CSV table of C-alpha atoms and ligand atoms in Angstrom, one decimal:
chain,number,residue,atom,x,y,z
V,1,MET,CA,0.0,-0.1,0.0
V,2,GLU,CA,1.1,3.5,-0.7
V,3,ILE,CA,0.4,5.9,2.3
V,4,ILE,CA,1.1,9.6,2.2
V,5,HIS,CA,1.3,11.2,5.9
V,6,ILE,CA,0.5,14.9,5.7
V,7,SER,CA,1.4,16.8,8.9
V,8,ALA,CA,2.9,20.1,10.2
V,9,GLU,CA,5.6,18.4,12.2
V,10,CYS,CA,7.9,15.3,11.8
V,11,TYR,CA,11.0,14.7,13.9
V,12,PRO,CA,13.9,15.6,13.2
V,13,VAL,CA,12.6,18.0,10.5
V,14,ALA,CA,10.7,20.1,12.7
V,15,LYS,CA,9.4,19.4,16.3
V,16,VAL,CA,7.0,21.2,18.8
V,17,GLY,CA,6.0,18.1,20.6
V,18,GLY,CA,4.7,14.5,20.2
V,19,LEU,CA,3.3,14.9,16.7
V,20,ALA,CA,6.5,15.3,15.3
V,21,ASP,CA,7.7,12.1,17.0
V,22,VAL,CA,4.8,10.0,15.7
V,23,VAL,CA,5.1,11.4,12.3
V,24,GLY,CA,8.9,10.7,12.1
V,25,ALA,CA,8.6,7.2,13.3
V,26,LEU,CA,5.1,5.5,12.2
V,27,PRO,CA,6.0,5.8,8.4
V,28,LYS,CA,9.4,4.2,8.9
V,29,TYR,CA,7.8,1.2,10.8
V,30,GLN,CA,5.0,1.0,8.1
V,31,ASN,CA,7.8,0.7,5.4
V,32,LYS,CA,9.5,-2.1,7.6
V,33,LEU,CA,6.2,-3.8,7.1
V,34,GLY,CA,6.6,-3.9,3.3
V,35,HIS,CA,4.4,-0.6,2.5
V,36,ILE,CA,5.6,2.5,1.1
V,37,ALA,CA,4.8,5.4,3.5
V,38,LYS,CA,5.8,8.9,2.8
V,39,VAL,CA,5.7,12.1,4.7
V,40,VAL,CA,4.9,15.5,3.5
V,41,VAL,CA,5.8,18.5,5.7
V,42,PRO,CA,6.3,22.5,5.1
V,43,ALA,CA,9.7,23.3,4.6
V,44,TYR,CA,10.4,25.6,7.5
V,45,ASP,CA,13.7,27.4,8.2
V,46,THR,CA,15.1,24.5,10.6
V,47,LYS,CA,18.4,23.2,11.3
V,48,PHE,CA,17.6,19.9,9.4
V,49,ILE,CA,16.4,21.4,6.4
V,50,ARG,CA,19.5,23.7,6.2
V,51,GLU,CA,21.8,21.0,6.7
V,52,ASN,CA,20.5,18.3,4.4
V,53,ALA,CA,20.3,17.8,0.8
V,54,PHE,CA,17.0,18.2,-1.3
V,55,GLU,CA,16.1,17.8,-5.1
V,56,VAL,CA,13.1,19.7,-6.6
V,57,VAL,CA,10.4,17.2,-7.8
V,58,TYR,CA,7.9,19.8,-8.4
V,59,ASP,CA,7.5,23.5,-9.3
V,60,ALA,CA,4.3,25.4,-9.6
V,61,TRP,CA,2.0,28.1,-8.5
V,62,GLY,CA,-1.0,27.7,-6.3
V,63,ASN,CA,-3.7,29.9,-4.7
V,64,TYR,CA,-6.0,30.4,-1.9
V,65,GLY,CA,-8.6,32.6,-3.2
V,66,ASN,CA,-7.2,35.4,-5.1
V,67,HIS,CA,-3.8,35.1,-3.3
V,68,TRP,CA,-1.3,33.3,-5.6
V,69,PHE,CA,2.1,31.8,-4.5
V,70,SER,CA,4.8,29.9,-6.1
V,71,PHE,CA,5.7,26.7,-4.4
V,72,ARG,CA,8.1,23.9,-4.8
V,73,VAL,CA,8.2,20.3,-3.6
V,74,LEU,CA,11.5,19.2,-2.4
V,75,LYS,CA,12.5,15.4,-1.8
V,76,GLU,CA,15.3,14.5,0.6
V,77,LYS,CA,17.9,12.7,-1.5
V,78,THR,CA,19.1,9.8,0.8
V,79,ASN,CA,16.0,8.5,2.4
V,80,LYS,CA,18.0,8.9,5.8
V,81,LEU,CA,14.9,8.9,7.9
V,82,GLY,CA,13.7,5.5,6.5
V,83,PHE,CA,11.0,7.0,4.4
V,84,ASP,CA,10.6,9.3,1.5
V,85,LEU,CA,10.4,12.8,3.0
V,86,TYR,CA,8.9,15.7,0.9
V,87,LEU,CA,8.9,19.3,1.8
V,88,VAL,CA,6.6,21.9,0.5
V,89,HIS,CA,8.4,25.1,0.3
V,90,ILE,CA,6.2,28.2,-0.1
V,91,PRO,CA,8.5,31.3,-0.2
V,92,GLY,CA,7.3,33.8,2.5
V,93,LEU,CA,4.7,31.4,4.1
V,94,THR,CA,6.6,28.3,5.0
V,95,ASP,CA,10.1,29.3,5.4
V,96,ARG,CA,10.1,30.8,8.9
V,97,PRO,CA,12.0,29.3,12.0
V,98,SER,CA,9.0,28.3,14.2
V,99,VAL,CA,6.2,25.8,13.2
V,100,TYR,CA,3.3,27.7,14.7
V,101,GLY,CA,2.7,31.0,16.4
V,102,TYR,CA,2.2,33.4,13.6
V,103,GLN,CA,-0.7,35.6,13.0
V,104,ASP,CA,-1.2,34.1,9.4
V,105,ASP,CA,-1.0,30.5,10.4
V,106,THR,CA,-4.5,29.9,9.0
V,107,GLU,CA,-3.2,31.0,5.6
V,108,ARG,CA,0.2,29.2,6.1
V,109,PHE,CA,-1.4,25.7,6.8
V,110,ILE,CA,-4.3,26.3,4.0
V,111,ALA,CA,-1.6,27.1,1.5
V,112,PHE,CA,0.5,24.0,2.6
V,113,GLN,CA,-2.5,21.8,2.2
V,114,ILE,CA,-3.4,23.1,-1.2
V,115,ALA,CA,-0.1,22.9,-2.5
V,116,ALA,CA,0.4,19.3,-1.2
V,117,LEU,CA,-2.8,18.4,-2.8
V,118,ASP,CA,-2.2,20.1,-6.0
V,119,TRP,CA,1.0,18.0,-6.1
V,120,ILE,CA,-0.4,14.7,-5.3
V,121,SER,CA,-3.5,15.2,-7.5
V,122,GLN,CA,-0.9,15.5,-10.5
V,123,TRP,CA,0.4,12.0,-10.0
V,124,GLU,CA,-0.4,9.6,-12.6
V,125,HIS,CA,-1.4,7.1,-10.1
V,126,ARG,CA,-3.5,7.4,-6.9
V,127,PRO,CA,-2.0,6.7,-3.5
V,128,ASP,CA,-4.0,4.2,-1.4
V,129,VAL,CA,-4.4,6.4,1.7
V,130,LEU,CA,-4.1,10.0,2.6
V,131,HIS,CA,-3.3,10.2,6.4
V,132,PHE,CA,-3.7,13.6,7.8
V,133,HIS,CA,-2.7,14.6,11.2
V,134,ASP,CA,-4.4,17.3,13.4
V,135,HIS,CA,-6.3,20.4,12.5
V,136,HIS,CA,-3.4,21.9,10.6
V,137,THR,CA,-4.2,19.4,7.8
V,138,GLY,CA,-7.7,18.9,8.9
V,139,LEU,CA,-9.3,20.4,5.8
V,140,GLY,CA,-7.6,17.8,3.5
V,141,PRO,CA,-10.5,15.2,3.8
V,142,PHE,CA,-13.0,18.0,2.9
V,143,MET,CA,-11.0,19.2,-0.1
V,144,THR,CA,-10.2,15.7,-1.7
V,145,ALA,CA,-13.9,14.7,-1.2
V,146,ASN,CA,-15.5,17.9,-2.5
V,147,CYS,CA,-13.1,20.2,-4.4
V,148,VAL,CA,-13.5,20.1,-8.0
V,149,LYS,CA,-9.9,20.3,-8.8
V,150,TYR,CA,-9.1,17.3,-6.6
V,151,GLN,CA,-11.6,15.0,-8.6
V,152,HIS,CA,-8.8,12.6,-9.1
V,153,LEU,CA,-8.2,12.0,-5.4
V,154,LYS,CA,-12.1,11.5,-4.6
V,155,GLU,CA,-11.8,7.8,-4.3
V,156,THR,CA,-8.6,7.9,-2.2
V,157,ALA,CA,-9.2,6.9,1.3
V,158,THR,CA,-8.6,9.5,3.9
V,159,VAL,CA,-7.5,9.1,7.6
V,160,LEU,CA,-7.3,11.7,10.2
V,161,THR,CA,-5.7,11.2,13.3
V,162,ILE,CA,-6.3,13.4,16.3
V,163,HIS,CA,-3.2,13.9,18.5
V,164,ASN,CA,-4.9,16.7,20.4
V,165,ALA,CA,-8.4,18.2,20.3
V,166,GLN,CA,-7.6,21.2,22.4
V,167,TYR,CA,-6.5,22.9,19.2
V,168,GLN,CA,-9.0,23.0,16.4
V,169,GLY,CA,-7.7,25.7,14.0
V,170,GLN,CA,-11.0,27.8,13.8
V,171,PHE,CA,-11.4,30.6,11.4
V,172,GLY,CA,-14.2,32.9,10.1
V,173,TRP,CA,-16.5,32.6,7.1
V,174,ASP,CA,-14.7,35.6,5.5
V,175,LYS,CA,-12.1,33.3,4.6
V,176,LEU,CA,-14.1,30.6,2.9
V,177,TYR,CA,-13.0,31.8,-0.4
V,178,TYR,CA,-9.4,30.3,0.6
V,179,ILE,CA,-10.8,27.0,-0.1
V,180,PRO,CA,-10.7,25.7,-3.8
V,181,ALA,CA,-14.1,25.6,-5.6
V,182,PHE,CA,-16.8,23.3,-4.4
V,183,ASP,CA,-20.6,23.1,-4.2
V,184,LEU,CA,-21.4,25.6,-1.7
V,185,TRP,CA,-24.2,23.6,-0.3
V,186,LYS,CA,-21.6,21.5,1.3
V,187,SER,CA,-20.5,24.3,3.3
V,188,GLY,CA,-22.0,22.6,6.5
V,189,LEU,CA,-19.1,20.0,6.3
V,190,LEU,CA,-16.8,22.8,7.3
V,191,GLU,CA,-18.8,24.2,10.1
V,192,TRP,CA,-18.9,24.0,13.9
V,193,GLU,CA,-20.5,26.3,16.4
V,194,GLY,CA,-20.5,29.1,13.9
V,195,ASP,CA,-17.0,29.1,12.5
V,196,ILE,CA,-15.1,27.1,9.9
V,197,ASN,CA,-13.5,24.3,12.1
V,198,PRO,CA,-10.8,22.4,10.4
V,199,LEU,CA,-10.5,19.6,12.9
V,200,ALA,CA,-14.4,19.3,13.2
V,201,SER,CA,-14.4,19.2,9.4
V,202,GLY,CA,-11.7,16.5,9.3
V,203,ILE,CA,-13.9,14.4,11.7
V,204,LYS,CA,-17.0,14.8,9.5
V,205,CYS,CA,-15.1,14.1,6.1
V,206,ALA,CA,-12.5,11.5,6.8
V,207,TRP,CA,-13.2,7.9,5.9
V,208,ARG,CA,-11.8,7.0,9.3
V,209,VAL,CA,-10.8,8.9,12.4
V,210,THR,CA,-8.1,7.7,14.9
V,211,THR,CA,-7.1,8.9,18.3
V,212,VAL,CA,-3.8,8.3,19.9
V,213,SER,CA,-5.1,6.1,22.6
V,214,PRO,CA,-8.4,4.3,23.3
V,215,SER,CA,-9.0,6.0,26.6
V,216,TYR,CA,-8.5,9.6,24.8
V,217,LEU,CA,-11.4,8.4,22.4
V,218,GLU,CA,-13.7,7.6,25.2
V,219,GLU,CA,-12.8,10.9,27.1
V,220,MET,CA,-13.8,12.8,24.0
V,221,ARG,CA,-17.4,11.9,24.1
V,222,TYR,CA,-17.6,14.0,27.2
V,223,ASN,CA,-14.6,16.4,27.0
V,224,ALA,CA,-13.5,17.6,23.6
V,225,ARG,CA,-13.3,21.1,23.6
V,226,GLY,CA,-17.0,21.6,22.2
V,227,LEU,CA,-16.6,18.7,19.8
V,228,GLU,CA,-18.4,16.1,22.1
V,229,SER,CA,-21.5,15.7,20.3
V,230,LEU,CA,-19.8,15.4,17.0
V,231,PHE,CA,-17.7,12.6,18.6
V,232,ASN,CA,-20.8,10.8,19.7
V,233,TYR,CA,-22.4,11.2,16.4
V,234,GLU,CA,-19.1,10.1,14.6
V,235,ARG,CA,-18.3,7.4,17.1
V,236,GLY,CA,-18.8,4.5,14.5
V,237,LYS,CA,-15.9,5.5,12.3
V,238,CYS,CA,-13.4,6.3,15.1
V,239,VAL,CA,-10.8,3.9,16.6
V,240,GLY,CA,-8.1,4.6,19.4
V,241,ILE,CA,-4.7,3.4,18.5
V,242,LEU,CA,-2.1,3.8,21.1
V,243,ASN,CA,1.1,5.6,19.8
V,244,GLY,CA,4.3,3.7,19.9
V,245,ILE,CA,7.9,5.1,20.3
V,246,ASP,CA,10.7,4.9,17.9
V,247,THR,CA,13.1,2.4,19.7
V,248,GLU,CA,15.9,3.3,17.5
V,249,VAL,CA,16.0,6.8,18.5
V,250,TRP,CA,15.0,6.2,22.0
V,251,ASN,CA,17.4,3.5,23.1
V,252,PRO,CA,19.4,4.1,26.2
V,253,ALA,CA,22.0,1.6,24.8
V,254,THR,CA,22.9,3.6,21.8
V,255,ASP,CA,21.3,7.1,22.3
V,256,PRO,CA,24.1,9.5,21.2
V,257,MET,CA,22.7,12.1,23.4
V,258,LEU,CA,23.7,10.4,26.7
V,259,SER,CA,26.8,10.9,28.6
V,260,LYS,CA,26.8,7.1,29.2
V,261,ASN,CA,25.0,4.6,27.6
V,262,PHE,CA,23.4,1.6,29.5
V,263,GLU,CA,21.0,-1.3,29.2
V,264,ILE,CA,19.1,-3.2,31.7
V,265,LYS,CA,22.1,-5.0,33.0
V,266,THR,CA,24.1,-1.7,33.8
V,267,VAL,CA,21.1,0.5,34.4
V,268,GLU,CA,22.4,1.6,38.1
V,269,ALA,CA,25.7,2.7,36.9
V,270,GLY,CA,24.5,4.1,33.7
V,271,LYS,CA,21.6,6.0,35.2
V,272,LEU,CA,23.9,7.2,38.1
V,273,ALA,CA,26.7,8.6,35.5
V,274,ASN,CA,23.9,10.5,33.6
V,275,LYS,CA,22.3,11.6,37.0
V,276,LYS,CA,25.8,13.0,38.1
V,277,LEU,CA,26.2,14.9,35.0
V,278,VAL,CA,22.8,16.5,35.1
V,279,CYS,CA,23.0,17.3,38.7
V,280,GLY,CA,26.5,18.7,38.2
V,281,VAL,CA,25.2,21.0,35.7
V,282,PHE,CA,22.2,22.4,37.6
V,283,GLY,CA,23.8,22.4,40.9
V,284,LEU,CA,22.0,19.6,42.4
V,285,ASP,CA,23.0,16.8,44.9
V,286,PHE,CA,23.0,13.4,42.9
V,287,ASN,CA,22.6,11.5,46.2
V,288,LYS,CA,18.8,12.6,46.5
V,289,PRO,CA,16.0,11.4,44.3
V,290,LEU,CA,15.8,13.5,41.1
V,291,PHE,CA,12.3,14.4,39.9
V,292,VAL,CA,11.9,15.9,36.5
V,293,PHE,CA,9.1,17.5,34.4
V,294,ILE,CA,9.6,17.9,30.6
V,295,GLY,CA,7.1,19.4,28.5
V,296,ARG,CA,5.1,22.2,27.4
V,297,LEU,CA,4.1,24.6,30.3
V,298,VAL,CA,0.5,24.8,29.6
V,299,ASP,CA,-2.7,24.2,31.6
V,300,GLU,CA,-3.2,21.0,29.7
V,301,LYS,CA,-0.1,19.4,31.3
V,302,GLY,CA,-1.0,20.7,34.6
V,303,ALA,CA,2.0,23.2,34.6
V,304,ASP,CA,0.0,25.9,36.3
V,305,LEU,CA,0.0,23.9,39.5
V,306,LEU,CA,3.5,23.0,39.5
V,307,PRO,CA,4.9,26.0,41.3
V,308,ASP,CA,2.6,25.4,44.3
V,309,VAL,CA,3.4,21.8,44.3
V,310,PHE,CA,7.0,22.3,44.3
V,311,TYR,CA,7.0,24.8,47.2
V,312,ASP,CA,4.8,22.2,49.1
V,313,SER,CA,7.1,19.3,48.3
V,314,LEU,CA,10.4,20.9,48.6
V,315,HIS,CA,9.3,22.3,52.0
V,316,TYR,CA,7.7,19.2,53.2
V,317,HIS,CA,10.7,16.8,52.0
V,318,ARG,CA,13.4,19.6,53.1
V,319,ASP,CA,16.6,18.8,51.5
V,320,LYS,CA,15.6,15.1,50.9
V,321,ILE,CA,14.5,15.6,47.1
V,322,ASN,CA,15.6,17.5,43.9
V,323,ILE,CA,13.5,18.8,41.2
V,324,LEU,CA,14.4,19.9,37.8
V,325,VAL,CA,12.0,21.2,35.0
V,326,LEU,CA,12.7,21.6,31.3
V,327,GLY,CA,10.0,23.3,29.5
V,328,SER,CA,8.5,26.4,28.1
V,329,GLY,CA,5.1,27.9,27.4
V,330,ASP,CA,2.8,30.2,29.6
V,331,ASN,CA,5.0,33.2,30.6
V,332,ASP,CA,3.4,33.4,34.1
V,333,VAL,CA,4.1,29.6,34.9
V,334,GLU,CA,8.0,30.3,33.6
V,335,HIS,CA,8.2,33.3,35.9
V,336,ARG,CA,6.8,31.2,39.0
V,337,LEU,CA,8.9,28.4,38.1
V,338,ASN,CA,11.9,30.6,37.8
V,339,ASP,CA,11.1,32.2,41.1
V,340,ILE,CA,11.3,28.9,43.2
V,341,LYS,CA,15.2,29.0,42.6
V,342,ASN,CA,15.4,32.0,45.0
V,343,VAL,CA,14.0,29.9,47.9
V,344,HIS,CA,15.1,26.4,47.1
V,345,GLY,CA,18.2,26.8,44.8
V,346,ALA,CA,20.0,24.0,46.4
V,347,ASN,CA,17.3,21.4,45.6
V,348,TYR,CA,15.5,23.0,42.5
V,349,ASN,CA,16.5,24.2,39.0
V,350,VAL,CA,14.6,25.0,35.8
V,351,TYR,CA,15.6,25.3,32.3
V,352,ILE,CA,13.2,27.4,30.3
V,353,GLY,CA,13.4,26.6,26.6
V,354,TYR,CA,13.5,23.7,24.2
V,355,ASN,CA,16.4,21.3,24.3
V,356,GLU,CA,16.3,17.9,22.8
V,357,GLN,CA,19.7,16.7,23.9
V,358,LEU,CA,18.8,17.8,27.5
V,359,SER,CA,15.4,15.9,27.3
V,360,HIS,CA,17.4,12.6,26.5
V,361,GLN,CA,19.7,13.3,29.4
V,362,LEU,CA,16.7,13.9,31.9
V,363,TYR,CA,15.0,10.7,30.8
V,364,ALA,CA,18.3,8.9,31.4
V,365,GLY,CA,19.4,10.7,34.6
V,366,ALA,CA,16.2,11.2,36.5
V,367,ASP,CA,14.4,8.7,39.1
V,368,PHE,CA,11.0,10.1,38.6
V,369,LEU,CA,9.0,11.8,35.8
V,370,LEU,CA,6.2,13.9,36.6
V,371,MET,CA,3.0,14.0,34.4
V,372,PRO,CA,0.2,15.7,36.1
V,373,SER,CA,-1.9,16.1,32.8
V,374,ARG,CA,-5.4,17.4,32.8
V,375,VAL,CA,-5.8,16.1,29.2
V,376,GLU,CA,-3.2,13.7,27.6
V,377,PRO,CA,-4.3,12.1,24.4
V,378,CYS,CA,-1.4,9.7,24.5
V,379,GLY,CA,1.7,11.2,26.0
V,380,LEU,CA,5.1,10.0,25.0
V,381,ASN,CA,7.1,11.2,27.7
V,382,GLN,CA,6.1,8.5,30.3
V,383,LEU,CA,7.0,6.0,27.4
V,384,TYR,CA,10.6,7.2,26.9
V,385,SER,CA,10.9,7.4,30.7
V,386,LEU,CA,10.0,3.7,31.0
V,387,ARG,CA,12.6,2.8,28.4
V,388,TYR,CA,15.2,4.8,30.3
V,389,GLY,CA,14.5,3.3,33.7
V,390,THR,CA,12.7,6.3,35.0
V,391,ILE,CA,9.5,5.7,36.9
V,392,PRO,CA,6.7,7.8,35.9
V,393,ILE,CA,4.3,9.6,38.5
V,394,VAL,CA,1.0,10.3,36.3
V,395,ARG,CA,-2.5,11.2,36.5
V,396,ARG,CA,-5.0,8.4,35.2
V,397,ILE,CA,-6.1,10.2,32.0
V,398,GLY,CA,-5.9,9.3,28.4
V,399,GLY,CA,-2.8,7.5,27.3
V,400,LEU,CA,-1.3,7.8,30.6
V,401,LYS,CA,-4.1,5.5,32.0
V,402,ASP,CA,-3.5,3.1,29.1
V,403,THR,CA,0.2,2.7,29.6
V,404,ILE,CA,1.0,3.1,33.4
V,405,THR,CA,-0.3,0.9,36.3
V,406,ASP,CA,0.3,1.9,39.9
V,407,VAL,CA,2.7,-0.1,42.0
V,408,GLY,CA,-0.2,-0.6,44.5
V,409,ASP,CA,-1.9,-2.6,41.9
V,410,GLY,CA,0.9,-4.7,41.2
V,411,GLY,CA,2.3,-2.0,38.4
V,412,PHE,CA,5.3,-0.1,38.1
V,413,GLY,CA,4.2,3.7,38.3
V,414,ILE,CA,2.8,6.1,40.7
V,415,CYS,CA,-0.9,7.1,39.5
V,416,PHE,CA,-3.3,9.5,40.8
V,417,ASP,CA,-6.7,10.4,40.0
V,418,GLN,CA,-7.0,14.3,40.1
V,419,THR,CA,-4.8,17.2,38.5
V,420,SER,CA,-4.9,18.9,42.1
V,421,ILE,CA,-2.0,20.1,44.4
V,422,TYR,CA,-2.9,17.3,46.8
V,423,ASP,CA,-2.9,14.4,44.4
V,424,ILE,CA,0.5,15.5,42.8
V,425,THR,CA,2.2,16.3,46.1
V,426,ASP,CA,1.0,13.0,47.4
V,427,GLY,CA,2.3,11.2,44.3
V,428,ILE,CA,5.7,12.6,45.0
V,429,SER,CA,5.8,11.6,48.7
V,430,ARG,CA,4.6,8.3,47.6
V,431,ALA,CA,7.8,8.3,45.2
V,432,VAL,CA,10.1,9.4,48.0
V,433,GLY,CA,9.0,6.2,49.9
V,434,LEU,CA,9.5,4.1,47.1
V,435,TYR,CA,13.0,5.6,46.5
V,436,GLY,CA,13.8,4.5,50.1
V,437,ASP,CA,12.8,1.0,49.3
V,438,LYS,CA,15.9,0.4,47.2
V,439,LYS,CA,15.2,-3.3,46.7
V,440,LYS,CA,11.7,-2.6,45.2
V,441,PHE,CA,12.8,0.5,43.4
V,442,LYS,CA,15.8,-1.3,41.6
V,443,ALA,CA,13.5,-4.1,40.7
V,444,ILE,CA,10.9,-1.7,39.1
V,445,ARG,CA,13.5,0.1,37.2
V,446,LYS,CA,14.5,-3.2,35.4
V,447,THR,CA,10.8,-4.3,34.8
V,448,ILE,CA,10.0,-0.9,33.2
V,449,MET,CA,13.0,-0.9,30.8
V,450,LYS,CA,11.6,-4.5,29.4
V,451,ILE,CA,8.2,-3.1,28.6
V,452,ASP,CA,7.8,-3.1,24.8
V,453,HIS,CA,6.0,0.1,23.2
V,454,SER,CA,7.8,0.0,20.0
V,455,TRP,CA,5.7,0.9,16.9
V,456,ASP,CA,5.5,-2.5,15.5
V,457,LYS,CA,2.2,-3.1,17.0
V,458,ALA,CA,0.6,0.0,16.2
V,459,ALA,CA,2.1,0.3,12.7
V,460,THR,CA,0.0,-3.0,11.9
V,461,GLU,CA,-3.0,-1.7,13.5
V,462,TYR,CA,-3.1,1.3,11.2
V,463,ILE,CA,-2.3,-1.0,8.0
V,464,GLU,CA,-5.3,-3.1,9.1
V,465,LEU,CA,-7.4,-0.1,9.3
V,466,TYR,CA,-6.4,1.2,5.9
V,467,GLN,CA,-7.0,-2.3,4.3
V,468,ILE,CA,-10.8,-2.0,5.4
V,469,LEU,CA,-10.9,1.1,3.2
V,470,ASN,CA,-9.3,-0.1,0.1
A,1,ADP,P1,2.8,17.0,23.6
A,1,ADP,O1,2.8,16.4,22.2
A,1,ADP,O2,1.3,17.0,23.9
A,1,ADP,O3,3.7,18.0,24.0
A,1,ADP,P2,4.1,14.3,24.0
A,1,ADP,O4,4.3,13.7,25.6
A,1,ADP,O5,3.3,13.5,23.3
A,1,ADP,O6,3.5,15.7,24.5
A,1,ADP,O7,5.5,14.7,23.6
A,1,ADP,C1,6.2,15.6,23.8
A,1,ADP,C2,7.7,15.5,23.1
A,1,ADP,O8,8.1,16.7,23.0
A,1,ADP,C3,8.4,14.6,23.9
A,1,ADP,O9,9.5,14.0,22.8
A,1,ADP,C4,9.2,15.5,24.8
A,1,ADP,O10,10.5,14.9,25.2
A,1,ADP,C5,9.4,16.7,23.9
A,1,ADP,N1,9.6,18.0,24.7
A,1,ADP,C6,8.5,18.7,25.3
A,1,ADP,N2,9.1,19.8,25.9
A,1,ADP,C7,10.4,19.8,25.6
A,1,ADP,C8,11.5,20.6,25.8
A,1,ADP,N3,11.3,21.8,26.4
A,1,ADP,N4,12.7,20.5,25.4
A,1,ADP,C9,12.9,19.2,24.7
A,1,ADP,N5,12.1,18.1,24.4
A,1,ADP,C10,10.7,18.6,24.9
A,2,GLC,C1,-0.2,15.5,21.1
A,2,GLC,C2,-0.7,15.1,22.5
A,2,GLC,C3,0.1,14.0,23.1
A,2,GLC,C4,0.5,12.9,22.1
A,2,GLC,C5,1.1,13.6,20.8
A,2,GLC,C6,1.5,12.4,19.9
A,2,GLC,O1,0.7,16.5,21.1
A,2,GLC,O2,-0.9,16.0,23.4
A,2,GLC,O3,-0.6,13.4,24.3
A,2,GLC,O4,1.4,12.0,22.6
A,2,GLC,O5,0.3,14.4,20.4
A,2,GLC,O6,0.4,11.8,19.4
């Protein structure tokens, strides 16, 4: 089968969060299964794109409404990612350093979708599946089904994967004319609560919709930022497929970003070496348990509660724990997290920003990883932390609920029910207790490193889904 993934992110080309990790890995595993999976992403101004060689495979003009743009499709020359990577370069729109956050993001991603589909619809053959990811490419299923100029793709199966329904990409009807010509009576397929809503439209029009964990799919029926009734209505074509991880990138035995590689047999010495390095850099004492948080500092992740949780825990476990944060996001949360250093500098530090290498070091060097998410469609951090022998402390929600079981229930993590200061600090206290029980703690480390979350299983589940459609 030939599958074309169309996405805003793809690791290591351009990454903001887990969407990139998924799109950078799933196609590789689909190829390993004997299929042809390709990836199409915008050509941003990123290090990977600057430093790698591409050839032009398509050069044309496109338009959204009366806005004309030139674009090129570039193909990475060496297949170094394990799949054919195509970039859509639209001068002035895609070639910027960040993936998101511009006032004209609506225009940028509409132009990207139009350029990608203009190109694919010129192919002599039709691919078997167009697989769209999140709202940035959520208009794709509508366009291929309804826009006159994409007639050639009308019979091509479309799949939309929802990585996060908190973001839906809504815009006003004044921009309806951006979308290539279609019968206007079909406009309802674009609409949700008075706006054009790309995510809602994708859910309505895609042949199949997937969410990145089974529990998230169930939760969407009562908590989906206003899309609950749509989810209930379209439930029949939705399926939850739990994400995997790229075990070639995330392998503590070979990870080039670690100061010391390790495997199950050498986990104690290996983690200690990484912990010493991290603690040295951040002025922490490696003899104490190290708790880390890695991620976007937004409400969804429970980040707004972290400052209070950390004050409480650092006070209560005075000089007995270390906490280190890596993240960026909400300015107020960033400031409050920074301020904690003034009071608890000997046991606490924070790195505000995005740092891929540091994240790997932290998964390897930490004892516990904190994920008190309010919403977590899947979550990859907890899966990376398992593989690196770091015990996750999580709220039972979405993918966290599907992947982590509490030690008290014969499992290997620490789980709690609410994203509340009480539940999170209690989770930290339980972890301190577990750290004190060295025998149990070491045994759990070994157990979690053996858990298999590689993409093999999920890649097959996606293929089975595509097969139903073809
Ligand atoms: P989300 O996509 O909602 O942010 P995920 O758990 O699916 O959450 O994936 C987050 C990904 O982004 C992981 O690979 C994590 O290591 C990475 N990440 C998040 N914040 C940072 C950061 N500040 N520096 C480096 N990596 C980060
Ligand atoms: C989203 C979700 C996260 C998920 C990731 C990859 O960003 O917030 O939970 O792991 O996508 O699917």
